[in-house]
């Protein structure tokens, strides 16, 4: 029953027996079964703890499903956004000038969200990175590395163009 599930989730949170990834996967259940504010705060504290994020070795794209699952609960959404930014530290930093080219052609309509999160993560982890979108043309994006990963990804996704695919444009642009 729902009360039993609520008690079980609160027990796991109270005893810190819910691993980081398990917590991410169960956020919608915390909402569904209405865990009390005390346990919600414990969950948020764990989600946004830099050591927990580092230890989890999760990359920002792993947080997208959880972010979507808690839409409507700003406290959880903000915590996941913060955790995504902390998780950038789990991404290797590439040295030098980096060009991140996102295929935003029509055939990418299903995958553009994942590509956008990946591009946003690389942008935040590499200070000299530049992001472009391409299909039958190139679109330069002026993005700040100070913007949260989730917001960068949404901006990239919203700028997707949806035309054909001319990957050679990327090499022409880079050259």
PDB file of C-alpha atoms in Angstrom:
ATOM      1  CA  UNK A   1       0.000   0.000   0.000  1.00  0.00           C
ATOM      2  CA  UNK A   2       1.018   3.657  -0.420  1.00  0.00           C
ATOM      3  CA  UNK A   3       1.652   4.273   3.302  1.00  0.00           C
ATOM      4  CA  UNK A   4       3.941   1.243   3.423  1.00  0.00           C
ATOM      5  CA  UNK A   5       5.908   2.436   0.412  1.00  0.00           C
ATOM      6  CA  UNK A   6       6.199   5.903   1.913  1.00  0.00           C
ATOM      7  CA  UNK A   7       7.530   4.428   5.185  1.00  0.00           C
ATOM      8  CA  UNK A   8       9.956   2.194   3.276  1.00  0.00           C
ATOM      9  CA  UNK A   9      11.325   5.124   1.251  1.00  0.00           C
ATOM     10  CA  UNK A  10      11.614   7.309   4.354  1.00  0.00           C
ATOM     11  CA  UNK A  11      13.398   4.471   6.143  1.00  0.00           C
ATOM     12  CA  UNK A  12      15.913   4.077   3.318  1.00  0.00           C
ATOM     13  CA  UNK A  13      16.536   7.830   3.234  1.00  0.00           C
ATOM     14  CA  UNK A  14      16.779   8.116   7.025  1.00  0.00           C
ATOM     15  CA  UNK A  15      19.305   5.281   7.245  1.00  0.00           C
ATOM     16  CA  UNK A  16      21.173   6.523   4.135  1.00  0.00           C
ATOM     17  CA  UNK A  17      20.669   3.149   2.452  1.00  0.00           C
ATOM     18  CA  UNK A  18      19.580   4.501  -0.900  1.00  0.00           C
ATOM     19  CA  UNK A  19      22.540   4.763  -3.265  1.00  0.00           C
ATOM     20  CA  UNK A  20      22.958   7.833  -5.428  1.00  0.00           C
ATOM     21  CA  UNK A  21      21.680   6.312  -8.679  1.00  0.00           C
ATOM     22  CA  UNK A  22      18.844   4.560  -6.832  1.00  0.00           C
ATOM     23  CA  UNK A  23      17.861   7.927  -5.357  1.00  0.00           C
ATOM     24  CA  UNK A  24      17.816   9.497  -8.817  1.00  0.00           C
ATOM     25  CA  UNK A  25      15.648   6.664 -10.122  1.00  0.00           C
ATOM     26  CA  UNK A  26      13.228   6.940  -7.205  1.00  0.00           C
ATOM     27  CA  UNK A  27      12.607  10.679  -7.100  1.00  0.00           C
ATOM     28  CA  UNK A  28       9.252  10.282  -8.818  1.00  0.00           C
ATOM     29  CA  UNK A  29       8.316   7.740  -6.106  1.00  0.00           C
ATOM     30  CA  UNK A  30       9.285  10.209  -3.374  1.00  0.00           C
ATOM     31  CA  UNK A  31       6.789  12.607  -4.927  1.00  0.00           C
ATOM     32  CA  UNK A  32       4.164   9.955  -5.676  1.00  0.00           C
ATOM     33  CA  UNK A  33       4.134   8.578  -2.144  1.00  0.00           C
ATOM     34  CA  UNK A  34       4.525  11.989  -0.491  1.00  0.00           C
ATOM     35  CA  UNK A  35       7.593  11.592   1.688  1.00  0.00           C
ATOM     36  CA  UNK A  36       7.650  14.201   4.440  1.00  0.00           C
ATOM     37  CA  UNK A  37       9.681  17.399   4.165  1.00  0.00           C
ATOM     38  CA  UNK A  38      12.310  15.984   6.540  1.00  0.00           C
ATOM     39  CA  UNK A  39      13.084  13.138   4.118  1.00  0.00           C
ATOM     40  CA  UNK A  40      12.743  15.323   1.055  1.00  0.00           C
ATOM     41  CA  UNK A  41      15.462  17.559   2.524  1.00  0.00           C
ATOM     42  CA  UNK A  42      17.665  14.495   3.117  1.00  0.00           C
ATOM     43  CA  UNK A  43      17.203  13.459  -0.513  1.00  0.00           C
ATOM     44  CA  UNK A  44      18.027  16.954  -1.784  1.00  0.00           C
ATOM     45  CA  UNK A  45      21.061  17.184   0.501  1.00  0.00           C
ATOM     46  CA  UNK A  46      22.389  13.894  -0.908  1.00  0.00           C
ATOM     47  CA  UNK A  47      21.629  14.895  -4.519  1.00  0.00           C
ATOM     48  CA  UNK A  48      23.565  18.165  -4.184  1.00  0.00           C
ATOM     49  CA  UNK A  49      26.464  16.897  -2.080  1.00  0.00           C
ATOM     50  CA  UNK A  50      29.626  17.392  -4.186  1.00  0.00           C
ATOM     51  CA  UNK A  51      31.328  14.310  -2.682  1.00  0.00           C
ATOM     52  CA  UNK A  52      28.285  12.118  -3.378  1.00  0.00           C
ATOM     53  CA  UNK A  53      28.137  13.357  -6.980  1.00  0.00           C
ATOM     54  CA  UNK A  54      31.855  12.758  -7.461  1.00  0.00           C
ATOM     55  CA  UNK A  55      31.653   9.300  -5.881  1.00  0.00           C
ATOM     56  CA  UNK A  56      28.670   8.385  -8.063  1.00  0.00           C
ATOM     57  CA  UNK A  57      30.778   8.988 -11.203  1.00  0.00           C
ATOM     58  CA  UNK A  58      27.563   9.944 -13.006  1.00  0.00           C
ATOM     59  CA  UNK A  59      27.756  12.231 -16.005  1.00  0.00           C
ATOM     60  CA  UNK A  60      25.132  14.968 -16.454  1.00  0.00           C
ATOM     61  CA  UNK A  61      23.133  13.073 -19.092  1.00  0.00           C
ATOM     62  CA  UNK A  62      22.241  10.485 -16.416  1.00  0.00           C
ATOM     63  CA  UNK A  63      20.151  13.132 -14.645  1.00  0.00           C
ATOM     64  CA  UNK A  64      17.827  13.997 -17.548  1.00  0.00           C
ATOM     65  CA  UNK A  65      15.217  11.303 -16.877  1.00  0.00           C
ATOM     66  CA  UNK A  66      15.081  12.283 -13.211  1.00  0.00           C
ATOM     67  CA  UNK A  67      14.755  15.955 -14.141  1.00  0.00           C
ATOM     68  CA  UNK A  68      11.829  15.175 -16.446  1.00  0.00           C
ATOM     69  CA  UNK A  69      10.225  12.921 -13.807  1.00  0.00           C
ATOM     70  CA  UNK A  70      10.106  15.666 -11.166  1.00  0.00           C
ATOM     71  CA  UNK A  71       8.859  18.478 -13.396  1.00  0.00           C
ATOM     72  CA  UNK A  72       6.465  20.517 -11.330  1.00  0.00           C
ATOM     73  CA  UNK A  73       8.480  20.158  -8.121  1.00  0.00           C
ATOM     74  CA  UNK A  74      10.871  23.069  -8.148  1.00  0.00           C
ATOM     75  CA  UNK A  75      12.925  21.936  -5.148  1.00  0.00           C
ATOM     76  CA  UNK A  76      13.782  18.625  -6.805  1.00  0.00           C
ATOM     77  CA  UNK A  77      14.248  20.261 -10.223  1.00  0.00           C
ATOM     78  CA  UNK A  78      16.669  22.805  -8.769  1.00  0.00           C
ATOM     79  CA  UNK A  79      18.543  20.061  -6.896  1.00  0.00           C
ATOM     80  CA  UNK A  80      18.906  17.957 -10.038  1.00  0.00           C
ATOM     81  CA  UNK A  81      20.076  20.969 -12.027  1.00  0.00           C
ATOM     82  CA  UNK A  82      22.701  21.677  -9.351  1.00  0.00           C
ATOM     83  CA  UNK A  83      23.747  18.008  -9.313  1.00  0.00           C
ATOM     84  CA  UNK A  84      24.124  18.038 -13.113  1.00  0.00           C
ATOM     85  CA  UNK A  85      26.472  20.995 -12.852  1.00  0.00           C
ATOM     86  CA  UNK A  86      28.448  19.239 -10.116  1.00  0.00           C
ATOM     87  CA  UNK A  87      28.626  16.121 -12.297  1.00  0.00           C
ATOM     88  CA  UNK A  88      30.499  18.086 -14.956  1.00  0.00           C
ATOM     89  CA  UNK A  89      33.552  17.470 -12.751  1.00  0.00           C
ATOM     90  CA  UNK A  90      33.177  13.761 -13.641  1.00  0.00           C
ATOM     91  CA  UNK A  91      33.786  14.669 -17.294  1.00  0.00           C
ATOM     92  CA  UNK A  92      37.328  14.927 -18.638  1.00  0.00           C
ATOM     93  CA  UNK A  93      38.436  18.403 -19.625  1.00  0.00           C
ATOM     94  CA  UNK A  94      39.702  18.679 -23.169  1.00  0.00           C
ATOM     95  CA  UNK A  95      42.572  21.105 -23.674  1.00  0.00           C
ATOM     96  CA  UNK A  96      42.836  23.556 -26.524  1.00  0.00           C
ATOM     97  CA  UNK A  97      40.180  24.822 -28.893  1.00  0.00           C
ATOM     98  CA  UNK A  98      37.192  22.478 -29.055  1.00  0.00           C
ATOM     99  CA  UNK A  99      34.423  22.508 -31.634  1.00  0.00           C
ATOM    100  CA  UNK A 100      31.250  20.735 -30.563  1.00  0.00           C
ATOM    101  CA  UNK A 101      29.128  20.113 -33.656  1.00  0.00           C
ATOM    102  CA  UNK A 102      25.567  18.947 -32.991  1.00  0.00           C
ATOM    103  CA  UNK A 103      23.672  17.328 -35.840  1.00  0.00           C
ATOM    104  CA  UNK A 104      20.306  19.068 -35.691  1.00  0.00           C
ATOM    105  CA  UNK A 105      18.939  17.625 -38.929  1.00  0.00           C
ATOM    106  CA  UNK A 106      15.445  16.195 -39.141  1.00  0.00           C
ATOM    107  CA  UNK A 107      16.709  12.642 -38.671  1.00  0.00           C
ATOM    108  CA  UNK A 108      18.009  13.658 -35.229  1.00  0.00           C
ATOM    109  CA  UNK A 109      14.610  14.719 -33.868  1.00  0.00           C
ATOM    110  CA  UNK A 110      14.487  11.748 -31.478  1.00  0.00           C
ATOM    111  CA  UNK A 111      18.119  12.068 -30.364  1.00  0.00           C
ATOM    112  CA  UNK A 112      18.527  15.856 -30.181  1.00  0.00           C
ATOM    113  CA  UNK A 113      17.781  15.934 -26.434  1.00  0.00           C
ATOM    114  CA  UNK A 114      20.602  13.487 -25.674  1.00  0.00           C
ATOM    115  CA  UNK A 115      22.958  15.232 -28.089  1.00  0.00           C
ATOM    116  CA  UNK A 116      22.135  18.578 -26.460  1.00  0.00           C
ATOM    117  CA  UNK A 117      22.930  17.310 -22.941  1.00  0.00           C
ATOM    118  CA  UNK A 118      26.191  15.806 -24.198  1.00  0.00           C
ATOM    119  CA  UNK A 119      27.148  19.068 -25.948  1.00  0.00           C
ATOM    120  CA  UNK A 120      26.226  21.154 -22.889  1.00  0.00           C
ATOM    121  CA  UNK A 121      28.367  18.917 -20.676  1.00  0.00           C
ATOM    122  CA  UNK A 122      31.368  19.205 -22.980  1.00  0.00           C
ATOM    123  CA  UNK A 123      30.899  22.973 -23.187  1.00  0.00           C
ATOM    124  CA  UNK A 124      30.914  23.322 -19.401  1.00  0.00           C
ATOM    125  CA  UNK A 125      33.917  21.030 -18.951  1.00  0.00           C
ATOM    126  CA  UNK A 126      36.034  22.708 -21.642  1.00  0.00           C
ATOM    127  CA  UNK A 127      36.414  26.474 -21.281  1.00  0.00           C
ATOM    128  CA  UNK A 128      37.542  27.030 -24.890  1.00  0.00           C
ATOM    129  CA  UNK A 129      34.729  24.994 -26.450  1.00  0.00           C
ATOM    130  CA  UNK A 130      32.401  26.363 -29.107  1.00  0.00           C
ATOM    131  CA  UNK A 131      29.024  24.863 -30.031  1.00  0.00           C
ATOM    132  CA  UNK A 132      27.530  24.830 -33.501  1.00  0.00           C
ATOM    133  CA  UNK A 133      24.462  23.166 -34.946  1.00  0.00           C
ATOM    134  CA  UNK A 134      24.458  21.815 -38.455  1.00  0.00           C
ATOM    135  CA  UNK A 135      22.045  20.403 -40.996  1.00  0.00           C
ATOM    136  CA  UNK A 136      22.184  21.971 -44.485  1.00  0.00           C
ATOM    137  CA  UNK A 137      23.703  25.060 -42.874  1.00  0.00           C
ATOM    138  CA  UNK A 138      25.714  26.004 -39.802  1.00  0.00           C
ATOM    139  CA  UNK A 139      24.284  27.857 -36.843  1.00  0.00           C
ATOM    140  CA  UNK A 140      26.707  29.305 -34.315  1.00  0.00           C
ATOM    141  CA  UNK A 141      25.455  29.410 -30.747  1.00  0.00           C
ATOM    142  CA  UNK A 142      26.718  32.017 -28.341  1.00  0.00           C
ATOM    143  CA  UNK A 143      26.531  30.107 -25.062  1.00  0.00           C
ATOM    144  CA  UNK A 144      28.002  30.818 -21.655  1.00  0.00           C
ATOM    145  CA  UNK A 145      29.791  28.121 -19.695  1.00  0.00           C
ATOM    146  CA  UNK A 146      28.287  29.698 -16.580  1.00  0.00           C
ATOM    147  CA  UNK A 147      24.779  28.671 -17.587  1.00  0.00           C
ATOM    148  CA  UNK A 148      23.454  25.483 -15.911  1.00  0.00           C
ATOM    149  CA  UNK A 149      23.809  22.298 -18.003  1.00  0.00           C
ATOM    150  CA  UNK A 150      20.048  21.765 -18.211  1.00  0.00           C
ATOM    151  CA  UNK A 151      19.486  25.319 -19.519  1.00  0.00           C
ATOM    152  CA  UNK A 152      22.324  25.035 -22.042  1.00  0.00           C
ATOM    153  CA  UNK A 153      20.871  21.761 -23.307  1.00  0.00           C
ATOM    154  CA  UNK A 154      17.407  23.274 -23.670  1.00  0.00           C
ATOM    155  CA  UNK A 155      18.843  26.219 -25.619  1.00  0.00           C
ATOM    156  CA  UNK A 156      20.726  23.873 -27.950  1.00  0.00           C
ATOM    157  CA  UNK A 157      17.643  21.704 -28.422  1.00  0.00           C
ATOM    158  CA  UNK A 158      15.387  24.707 -29.079  1.00  0.00           C
ATOM    159  CA  UNK A 159      17.769  25.976 -31.770  1.00  0.00           C
ATOM    160  CA  UNK A 160      17.718  22.692 -33.690  1.00  0.00           C
ATOM    161  CA  UNK A 161      17.018  23.417 -37.341  1.00  0.00           C
ATOM    162  CA  UNK A 162      15.626  20.135 -38.696  1.00  0.00           C
ATOM    163  CA  UNK A 163      16.871  20.183 -42.288  1.00  0.00           C
ATOM    164  CA  UNK A 164      18.964  17.642 -44.192  1.00  0.00           C
ATOM    165  CA  UNK A 165      22.407  16.415 -43.133  1.00  0.00           C
ATOM    166  CA  UNK A 166      25.599  17.877 -44.589  1.00  0.00           C
ATOM    167  CA  UNK A 167      28.360  16.836 -42.225  1.00  0.00           C
ATOM    168  CA  UNK A 168      30.992  18.257 -44.579  1.00  0.00           C
ATOM    169  CA  UNK A 169      29.888  21.742 -43.472  1.00  0.00           C
ATOM    170  CA  UNK A 170      31.388  21.048 -40.046  1.00  0.00           C
ATOM    171  CA  UNK A 171      34.823  20.439 -41.564  1.00  0.00           C
ATOM    172  CA  UNK A 172      34.516  23.508 -43.782  1.00  0.00           C
ATOM    173  CA  UNK A 173      33.568  25.556 -40.731  1.00  0.00           C
ATOM    174  CA  UNK A 174      36.426  24.170 -38.639  1.00  0.00           C
ATOM    175  CA  UNK A 175      38.906  24.790 -41.437  1.00  0.00           C
TER     176      UNK A 175
END
